[in-house]
PDB file of C-alpha atoms in Angstrom:
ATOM      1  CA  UNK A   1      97.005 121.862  95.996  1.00 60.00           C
ATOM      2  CA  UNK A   2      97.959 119.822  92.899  1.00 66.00           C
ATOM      3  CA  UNK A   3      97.039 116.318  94.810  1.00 90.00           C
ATOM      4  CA  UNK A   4      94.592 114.036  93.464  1.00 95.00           C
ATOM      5  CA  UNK A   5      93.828 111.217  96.629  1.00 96.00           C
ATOM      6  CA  UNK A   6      92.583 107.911  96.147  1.00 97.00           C
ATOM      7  CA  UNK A   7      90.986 105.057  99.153  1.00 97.00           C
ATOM      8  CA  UNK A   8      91.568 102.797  99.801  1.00 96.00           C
ATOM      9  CA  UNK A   9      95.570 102.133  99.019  1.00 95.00           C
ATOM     10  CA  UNK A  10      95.074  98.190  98.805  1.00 96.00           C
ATOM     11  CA  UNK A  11      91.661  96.010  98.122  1.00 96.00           C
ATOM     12  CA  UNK A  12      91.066  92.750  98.452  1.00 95.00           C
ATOM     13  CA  UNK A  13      87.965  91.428  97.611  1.00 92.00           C
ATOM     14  CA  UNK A  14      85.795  87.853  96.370  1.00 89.00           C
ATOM     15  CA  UNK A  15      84.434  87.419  93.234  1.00 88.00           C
ATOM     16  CA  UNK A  16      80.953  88.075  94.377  1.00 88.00           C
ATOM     17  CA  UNK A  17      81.412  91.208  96.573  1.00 89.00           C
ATOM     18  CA  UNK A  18      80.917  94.520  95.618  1.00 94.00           C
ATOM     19  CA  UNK A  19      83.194  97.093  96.479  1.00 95.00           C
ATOM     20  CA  UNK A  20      84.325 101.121  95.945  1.00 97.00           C
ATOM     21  CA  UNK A  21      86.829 102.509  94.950  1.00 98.00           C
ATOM     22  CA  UNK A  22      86.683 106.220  95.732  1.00 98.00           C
ATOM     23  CA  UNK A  23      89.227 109.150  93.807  1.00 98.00           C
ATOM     24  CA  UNK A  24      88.898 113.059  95.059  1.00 97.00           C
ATOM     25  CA  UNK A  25      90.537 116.096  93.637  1.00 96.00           C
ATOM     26  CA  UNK A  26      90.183 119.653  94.631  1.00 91.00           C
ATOM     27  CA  UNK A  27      92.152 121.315  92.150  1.00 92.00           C
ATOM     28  CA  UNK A  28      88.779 122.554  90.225  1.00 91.00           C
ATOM     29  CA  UNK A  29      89.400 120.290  86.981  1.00 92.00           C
ATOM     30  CA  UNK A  30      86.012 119.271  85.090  1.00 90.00           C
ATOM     31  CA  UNK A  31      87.751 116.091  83.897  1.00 91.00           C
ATOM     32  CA  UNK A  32      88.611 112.806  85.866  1.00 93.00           C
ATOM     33  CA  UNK A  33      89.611 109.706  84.607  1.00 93.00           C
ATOM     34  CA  UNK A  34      89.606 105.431  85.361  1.00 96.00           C
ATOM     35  CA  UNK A  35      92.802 103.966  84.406  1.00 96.00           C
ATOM     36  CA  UNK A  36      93.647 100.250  84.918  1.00 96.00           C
ATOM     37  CA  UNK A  37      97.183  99.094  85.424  1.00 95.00           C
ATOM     38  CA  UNK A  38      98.356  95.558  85.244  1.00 95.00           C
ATOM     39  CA  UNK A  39     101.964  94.870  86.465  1.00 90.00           C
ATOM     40  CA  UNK A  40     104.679  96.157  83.874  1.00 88.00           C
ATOM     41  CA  UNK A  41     102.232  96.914  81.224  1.00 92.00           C
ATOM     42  CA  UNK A  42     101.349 100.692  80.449  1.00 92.00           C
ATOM     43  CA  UNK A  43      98.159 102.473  82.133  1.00 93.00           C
ATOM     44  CA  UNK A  44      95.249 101.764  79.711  1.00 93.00           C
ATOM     45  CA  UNK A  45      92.299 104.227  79.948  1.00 92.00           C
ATOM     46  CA  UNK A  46      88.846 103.169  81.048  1.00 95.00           C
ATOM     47  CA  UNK A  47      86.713 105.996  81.748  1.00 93.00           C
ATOM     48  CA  UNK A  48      86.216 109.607  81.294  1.00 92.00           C
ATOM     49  CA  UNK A  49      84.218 112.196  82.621  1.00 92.00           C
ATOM     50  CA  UNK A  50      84.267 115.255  81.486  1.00 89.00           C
ATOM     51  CA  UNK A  51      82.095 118.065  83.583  1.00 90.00           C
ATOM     52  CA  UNK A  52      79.889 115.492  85.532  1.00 92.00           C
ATOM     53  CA  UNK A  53      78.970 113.662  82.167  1.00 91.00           C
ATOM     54  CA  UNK A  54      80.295 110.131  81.224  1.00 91.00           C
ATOM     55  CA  UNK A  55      82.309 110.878  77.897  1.00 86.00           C
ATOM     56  CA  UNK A  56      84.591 108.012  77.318  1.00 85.00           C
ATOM     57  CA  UNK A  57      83.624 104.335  78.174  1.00 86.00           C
ATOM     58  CA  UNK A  58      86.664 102.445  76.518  1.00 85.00           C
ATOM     59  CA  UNK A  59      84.400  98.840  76.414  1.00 87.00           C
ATOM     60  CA  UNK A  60      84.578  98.151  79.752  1.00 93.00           C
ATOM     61  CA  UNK A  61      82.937  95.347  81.182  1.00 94.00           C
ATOM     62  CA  UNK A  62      79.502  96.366  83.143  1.00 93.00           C
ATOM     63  CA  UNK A  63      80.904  94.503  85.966  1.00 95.00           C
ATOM     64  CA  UNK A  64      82.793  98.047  86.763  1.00 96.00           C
ATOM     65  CA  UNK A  65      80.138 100.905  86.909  1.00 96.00           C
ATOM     66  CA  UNK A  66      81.806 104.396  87.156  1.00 96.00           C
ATOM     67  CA  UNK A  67      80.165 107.240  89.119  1.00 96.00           C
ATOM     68  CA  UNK A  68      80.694 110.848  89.390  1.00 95.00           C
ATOM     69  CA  UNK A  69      78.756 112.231  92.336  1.00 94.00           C
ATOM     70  CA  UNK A  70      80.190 116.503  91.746  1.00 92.00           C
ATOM     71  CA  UNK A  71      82.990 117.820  90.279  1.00 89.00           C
ATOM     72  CA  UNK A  72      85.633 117.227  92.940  1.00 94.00           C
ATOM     73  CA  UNK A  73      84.615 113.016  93.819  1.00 97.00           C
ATOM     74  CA  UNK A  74      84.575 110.269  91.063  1.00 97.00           C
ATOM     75  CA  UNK A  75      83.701 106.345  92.136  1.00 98.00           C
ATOM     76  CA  UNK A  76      84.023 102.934  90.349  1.00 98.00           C
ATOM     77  CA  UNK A  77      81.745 100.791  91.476  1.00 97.00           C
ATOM     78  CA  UNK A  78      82.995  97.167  91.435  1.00 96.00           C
ATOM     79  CA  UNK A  79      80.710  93.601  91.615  1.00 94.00           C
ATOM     80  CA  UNK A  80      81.093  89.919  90.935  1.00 92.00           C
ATOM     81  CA  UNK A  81      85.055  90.697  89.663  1.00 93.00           C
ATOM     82  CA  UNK A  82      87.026  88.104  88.237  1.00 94.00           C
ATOM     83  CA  UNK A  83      90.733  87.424  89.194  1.00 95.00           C
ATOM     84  CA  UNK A  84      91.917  88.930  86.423  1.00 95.00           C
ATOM     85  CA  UNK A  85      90.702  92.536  86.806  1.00 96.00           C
ATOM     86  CA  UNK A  86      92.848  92.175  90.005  1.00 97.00           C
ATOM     87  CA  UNK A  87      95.684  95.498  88.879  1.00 96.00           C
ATOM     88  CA  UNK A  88      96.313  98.778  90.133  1.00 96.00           C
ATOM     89  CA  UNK A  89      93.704 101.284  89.320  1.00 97.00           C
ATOM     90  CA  UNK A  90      94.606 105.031  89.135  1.00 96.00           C
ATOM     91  CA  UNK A  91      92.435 108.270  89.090  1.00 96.00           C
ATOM     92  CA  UNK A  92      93.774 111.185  86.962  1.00 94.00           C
ATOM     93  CA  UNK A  93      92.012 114.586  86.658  1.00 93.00           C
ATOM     94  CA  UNK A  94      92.733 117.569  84.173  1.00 91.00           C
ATOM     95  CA  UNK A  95      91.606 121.422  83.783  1.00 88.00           C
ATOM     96  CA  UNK A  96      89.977 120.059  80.378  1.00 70.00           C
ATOM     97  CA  UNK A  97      89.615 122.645  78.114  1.00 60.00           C
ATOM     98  CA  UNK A  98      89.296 120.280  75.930  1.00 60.00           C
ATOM     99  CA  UNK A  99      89.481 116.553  76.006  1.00 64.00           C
ATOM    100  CA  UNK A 100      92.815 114.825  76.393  1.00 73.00           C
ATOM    101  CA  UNK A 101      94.237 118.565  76.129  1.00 75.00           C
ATOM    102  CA  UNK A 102      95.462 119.219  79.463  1.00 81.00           C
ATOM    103  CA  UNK A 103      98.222 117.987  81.693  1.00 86.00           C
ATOM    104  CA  UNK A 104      97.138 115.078  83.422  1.00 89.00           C
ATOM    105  CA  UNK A 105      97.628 114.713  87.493  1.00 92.00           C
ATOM    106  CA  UNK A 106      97.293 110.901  88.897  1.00 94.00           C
ATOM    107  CA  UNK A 107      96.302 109.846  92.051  1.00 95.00           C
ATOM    108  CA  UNK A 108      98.246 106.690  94.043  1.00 94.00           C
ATOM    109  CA  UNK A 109      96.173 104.316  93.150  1.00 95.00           C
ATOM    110  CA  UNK A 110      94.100 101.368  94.609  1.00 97.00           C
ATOM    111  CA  UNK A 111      95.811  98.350  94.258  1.00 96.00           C
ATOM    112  CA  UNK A 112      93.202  95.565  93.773  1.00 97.00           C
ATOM    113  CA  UNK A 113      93.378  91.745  94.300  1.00 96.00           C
ATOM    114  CA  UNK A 114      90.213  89.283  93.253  1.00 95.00           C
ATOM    115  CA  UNK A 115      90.892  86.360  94.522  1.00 93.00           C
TER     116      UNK A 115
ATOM    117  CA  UNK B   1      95.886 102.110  65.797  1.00 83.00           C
ATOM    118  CA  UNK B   2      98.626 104.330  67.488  1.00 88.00           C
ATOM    119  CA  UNK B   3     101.714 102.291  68.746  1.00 92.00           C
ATOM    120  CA  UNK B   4     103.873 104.447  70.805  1.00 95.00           C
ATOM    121  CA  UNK B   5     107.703 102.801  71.280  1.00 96.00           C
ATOM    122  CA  UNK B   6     109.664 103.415  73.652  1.00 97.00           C
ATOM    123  CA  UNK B   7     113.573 102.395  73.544  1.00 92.00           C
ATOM    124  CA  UNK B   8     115.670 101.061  75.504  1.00 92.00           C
ATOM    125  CA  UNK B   9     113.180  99.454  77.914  1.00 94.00           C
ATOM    126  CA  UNK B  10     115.955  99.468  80.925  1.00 96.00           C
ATOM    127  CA  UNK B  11     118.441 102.206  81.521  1.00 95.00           C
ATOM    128  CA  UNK B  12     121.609 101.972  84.222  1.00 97.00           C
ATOM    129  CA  UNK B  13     123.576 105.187  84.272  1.00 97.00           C
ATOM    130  CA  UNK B  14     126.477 106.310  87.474  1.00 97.00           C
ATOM    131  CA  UNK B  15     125.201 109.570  89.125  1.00 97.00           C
ATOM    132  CA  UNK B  16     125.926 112.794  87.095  1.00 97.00           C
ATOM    133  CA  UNK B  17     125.765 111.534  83.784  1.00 97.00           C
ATOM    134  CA  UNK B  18     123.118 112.969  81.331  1.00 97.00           C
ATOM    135  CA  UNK B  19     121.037 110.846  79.459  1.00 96.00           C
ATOM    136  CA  UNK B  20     118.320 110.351  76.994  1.00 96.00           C
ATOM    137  CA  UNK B  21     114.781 108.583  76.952  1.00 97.00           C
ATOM    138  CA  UNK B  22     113.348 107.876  73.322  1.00 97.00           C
ATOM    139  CA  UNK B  23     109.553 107.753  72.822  1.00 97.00           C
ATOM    140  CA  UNK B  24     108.233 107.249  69.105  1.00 97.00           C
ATOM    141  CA  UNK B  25     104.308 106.928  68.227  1.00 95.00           C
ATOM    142  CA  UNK B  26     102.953 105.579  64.767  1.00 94.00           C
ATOM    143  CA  UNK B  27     100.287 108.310  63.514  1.00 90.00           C
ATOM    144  CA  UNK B  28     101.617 112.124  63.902  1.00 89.00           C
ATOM    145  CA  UNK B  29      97.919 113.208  64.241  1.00 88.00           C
ATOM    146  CA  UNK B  30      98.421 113.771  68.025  1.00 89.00           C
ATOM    147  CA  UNK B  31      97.082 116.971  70.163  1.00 88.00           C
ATOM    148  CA  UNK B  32     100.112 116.203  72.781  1.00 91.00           C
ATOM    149  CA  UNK B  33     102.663 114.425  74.450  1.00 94.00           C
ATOM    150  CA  UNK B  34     103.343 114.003  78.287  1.00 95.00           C
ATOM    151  CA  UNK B  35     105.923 112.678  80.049  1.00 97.00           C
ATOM    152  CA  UNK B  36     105.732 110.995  83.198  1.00 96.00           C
ATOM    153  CA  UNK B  37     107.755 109.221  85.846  1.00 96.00           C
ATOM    154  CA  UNK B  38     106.271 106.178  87.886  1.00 95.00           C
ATOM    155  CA  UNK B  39     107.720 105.058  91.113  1.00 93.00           C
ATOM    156  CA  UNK B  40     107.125 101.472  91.969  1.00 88.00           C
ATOM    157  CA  UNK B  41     103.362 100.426  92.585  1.00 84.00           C
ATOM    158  CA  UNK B  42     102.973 104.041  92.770  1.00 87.00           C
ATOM    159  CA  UNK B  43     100.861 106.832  90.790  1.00 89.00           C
ATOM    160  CA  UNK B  44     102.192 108.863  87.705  1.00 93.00           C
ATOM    161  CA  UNK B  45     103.490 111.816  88.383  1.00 93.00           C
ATOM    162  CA  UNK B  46     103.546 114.427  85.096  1.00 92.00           C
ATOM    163  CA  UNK B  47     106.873 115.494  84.641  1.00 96.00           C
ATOM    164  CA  UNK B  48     106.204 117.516  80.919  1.00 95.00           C
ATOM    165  CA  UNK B  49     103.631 118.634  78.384  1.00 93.00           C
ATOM    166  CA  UNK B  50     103.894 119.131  74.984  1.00 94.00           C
ATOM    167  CA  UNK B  51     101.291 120.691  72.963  1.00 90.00           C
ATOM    168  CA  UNK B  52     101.357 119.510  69.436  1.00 90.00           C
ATOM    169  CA  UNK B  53     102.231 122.775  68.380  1.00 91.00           C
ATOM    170  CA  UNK B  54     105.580 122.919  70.134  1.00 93.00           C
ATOM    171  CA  UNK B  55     109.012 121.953  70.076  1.00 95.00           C
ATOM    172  CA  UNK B  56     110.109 121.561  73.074  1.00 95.00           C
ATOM    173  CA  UNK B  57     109.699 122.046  76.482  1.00 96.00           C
ATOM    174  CA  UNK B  58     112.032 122.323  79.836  1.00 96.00           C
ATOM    175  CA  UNK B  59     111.614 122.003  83.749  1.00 95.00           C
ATOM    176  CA  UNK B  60     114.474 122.072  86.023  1.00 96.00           C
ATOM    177  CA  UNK B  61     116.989 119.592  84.968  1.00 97.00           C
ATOM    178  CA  UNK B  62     114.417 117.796  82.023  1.00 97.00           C
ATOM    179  CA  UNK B  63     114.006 118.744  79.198  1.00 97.00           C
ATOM    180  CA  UNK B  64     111.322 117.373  76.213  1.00 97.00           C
ATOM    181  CA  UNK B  65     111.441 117.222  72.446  1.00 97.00           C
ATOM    182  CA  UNK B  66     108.665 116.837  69.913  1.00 97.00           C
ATOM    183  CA  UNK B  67     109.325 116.023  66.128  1.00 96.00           C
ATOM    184  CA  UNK B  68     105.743 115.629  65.267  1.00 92.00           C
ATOM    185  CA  UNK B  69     106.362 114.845  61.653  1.00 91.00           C
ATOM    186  CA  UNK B  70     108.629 111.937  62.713  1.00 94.00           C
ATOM    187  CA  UNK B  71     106.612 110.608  65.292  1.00 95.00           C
ATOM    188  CA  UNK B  72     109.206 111.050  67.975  1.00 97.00           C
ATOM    189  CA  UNK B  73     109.920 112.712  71.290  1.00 97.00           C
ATOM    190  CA  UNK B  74     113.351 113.130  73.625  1.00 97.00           C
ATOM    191  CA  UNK B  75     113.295 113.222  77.258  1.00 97.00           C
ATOM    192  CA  UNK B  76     117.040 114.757  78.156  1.00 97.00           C
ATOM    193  CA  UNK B  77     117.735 114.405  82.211  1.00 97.00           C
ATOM    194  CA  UNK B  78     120.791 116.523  82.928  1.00 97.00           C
ATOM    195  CA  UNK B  79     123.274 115.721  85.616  1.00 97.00           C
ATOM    196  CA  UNK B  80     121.268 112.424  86.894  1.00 97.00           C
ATOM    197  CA  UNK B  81     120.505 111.488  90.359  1.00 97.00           C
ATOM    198  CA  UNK B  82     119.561 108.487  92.344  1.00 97.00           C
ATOM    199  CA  UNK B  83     116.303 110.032  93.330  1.00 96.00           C
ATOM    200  CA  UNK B  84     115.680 109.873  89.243  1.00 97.00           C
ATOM    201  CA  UNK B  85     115.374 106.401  89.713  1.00 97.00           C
ATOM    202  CA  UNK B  86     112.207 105.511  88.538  1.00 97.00           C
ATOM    203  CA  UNK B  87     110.470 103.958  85.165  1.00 97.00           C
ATOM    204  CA  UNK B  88     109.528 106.838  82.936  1.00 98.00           C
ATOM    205  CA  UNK B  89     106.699 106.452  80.849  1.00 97.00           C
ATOM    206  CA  UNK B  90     105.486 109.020  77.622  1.00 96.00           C
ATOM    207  CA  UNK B  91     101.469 109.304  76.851  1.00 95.00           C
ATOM    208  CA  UNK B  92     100.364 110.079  73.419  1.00 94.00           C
ATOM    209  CA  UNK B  93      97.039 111.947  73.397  1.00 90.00           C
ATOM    210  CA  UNK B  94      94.609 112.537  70.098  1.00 80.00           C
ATOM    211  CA  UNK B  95      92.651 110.499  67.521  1.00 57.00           C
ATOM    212  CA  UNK B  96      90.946 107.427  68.159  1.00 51.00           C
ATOM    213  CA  UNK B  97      92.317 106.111  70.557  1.00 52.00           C
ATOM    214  CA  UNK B  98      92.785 109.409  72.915  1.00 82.00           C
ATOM    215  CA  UNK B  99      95.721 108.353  74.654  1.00 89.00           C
ATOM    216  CA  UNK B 100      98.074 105.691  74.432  1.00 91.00           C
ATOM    217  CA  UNK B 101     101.044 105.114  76.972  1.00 94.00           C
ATOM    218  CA  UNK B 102     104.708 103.602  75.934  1.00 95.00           C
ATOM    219  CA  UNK B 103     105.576 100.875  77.786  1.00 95.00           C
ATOM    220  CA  UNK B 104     108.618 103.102  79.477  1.00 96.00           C
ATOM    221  CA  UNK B 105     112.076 103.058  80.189  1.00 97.00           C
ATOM    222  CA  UNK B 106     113.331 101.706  83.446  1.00 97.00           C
ATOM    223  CA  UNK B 107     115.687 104.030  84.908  1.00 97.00           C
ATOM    224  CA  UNK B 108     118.746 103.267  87.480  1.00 97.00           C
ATOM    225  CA  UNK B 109     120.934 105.605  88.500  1.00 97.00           C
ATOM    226  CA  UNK B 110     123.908 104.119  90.730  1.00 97.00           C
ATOM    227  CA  UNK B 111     125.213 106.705  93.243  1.00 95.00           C
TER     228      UNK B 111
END
């Protein structure tokens, strides 16, 4: 099973709700990752966790609060949102032997609108 | 700051033909390159890994360069098909930054 599953497929939420985004793998990898995608631009990294532990926070605003619950489950935590964070945001998890050194295996992603 | 190019940004190619993706990145201090295809509004799917160490590497009908020293990679698709169709993007990982996507190629191929 090389699938990495993401809920919910579309979002659509108010500046001051607070929503989940939810990403599961059971593939066994002790890394999983937030990306953020805004339309034709590249995938730009966000958060990284790397056996349970928060090891990468790329200056994100505290408006999105990641969460990793066990190895297989990893959460972002969204509240008070502005428009502009409104992109597709996709999951990735690796084997992680080492950070960043392992092939990389993305979920579908959660496409979000903040309206 | 690691820039990573990639040329040309759209690609339209008849069925069969072979063809060539370029991906180049600024700072040669890289643990690995990855290759990936993205269907529209869709997830990346990994197509090829390249340690920093290698040369190359091959799956099926792709198959990936590295020139470290030059700061570029080749993705070579033989014998294309319509279901290649699909924007293909390369990932830089290492330094700083720890990973840094090109912008990718846009690939059509017309049956």
């Amino acid at each position: 099973d090389t699938e990495v599953t993401q809920t919910p497929k579309h979002l659509v939420m108010g500046m001051t709700n607070k929503k989940s985004l939810k990403c599961e793998q059971h593939m066994g990898h002790r890394a999983m990752y937030w990306y953020k995608q805004k339309a034709k631009k590249p995938p730009e990294l966000m958060f990284v966790y790397s056996y349970e532990k928060l090891s990468i926070n790329e200056s994100v605003p505290s408006r999105f609060s990641p969460e990793c619950p066990n190895s297989s489950l990893l959460n972002l935590h969204l509240h008070a949102l502005q428009p502009e964070d409104s992109a597709l945001y996709l999951c990735a998890s690796s084997q992680e032997r080492g950070l960043f050194t392992d092939t990389q295996y993305f979920g579908p992603g959660t496409r979000l609108t903040v309206l | 700051k690691q820039e990573v190019t990639q040329i040309p940004a759209a690609l339209s190619v008849p069925e069969g033909e072979n063809l060539v993706l370029n991906c180049s990145f600024t700072d040669s201090a890289i643990y690995n390159l990855q290759w990936f295809r993205q269907d529209p509004g869709k997830g990346l799917t990994s197509l090829l890994l390249i340690q920093s160490s290698q040369r190359e590497q091959t799956s099926g009908r792709l198959n990936a360069s590295l020139d470290k020293s030059s700061g570029r990679s080749t993705l070579y698709i033989a014998a294309s098909q319509p279901g290649d169709s699909a924007t293909y993007l390369c990932a830089v990982s290492g330094g700083y930054q720890k990973v840094t996507f090109g912008i990718g190629t846009k690939l059509q191929v017309i049956p």
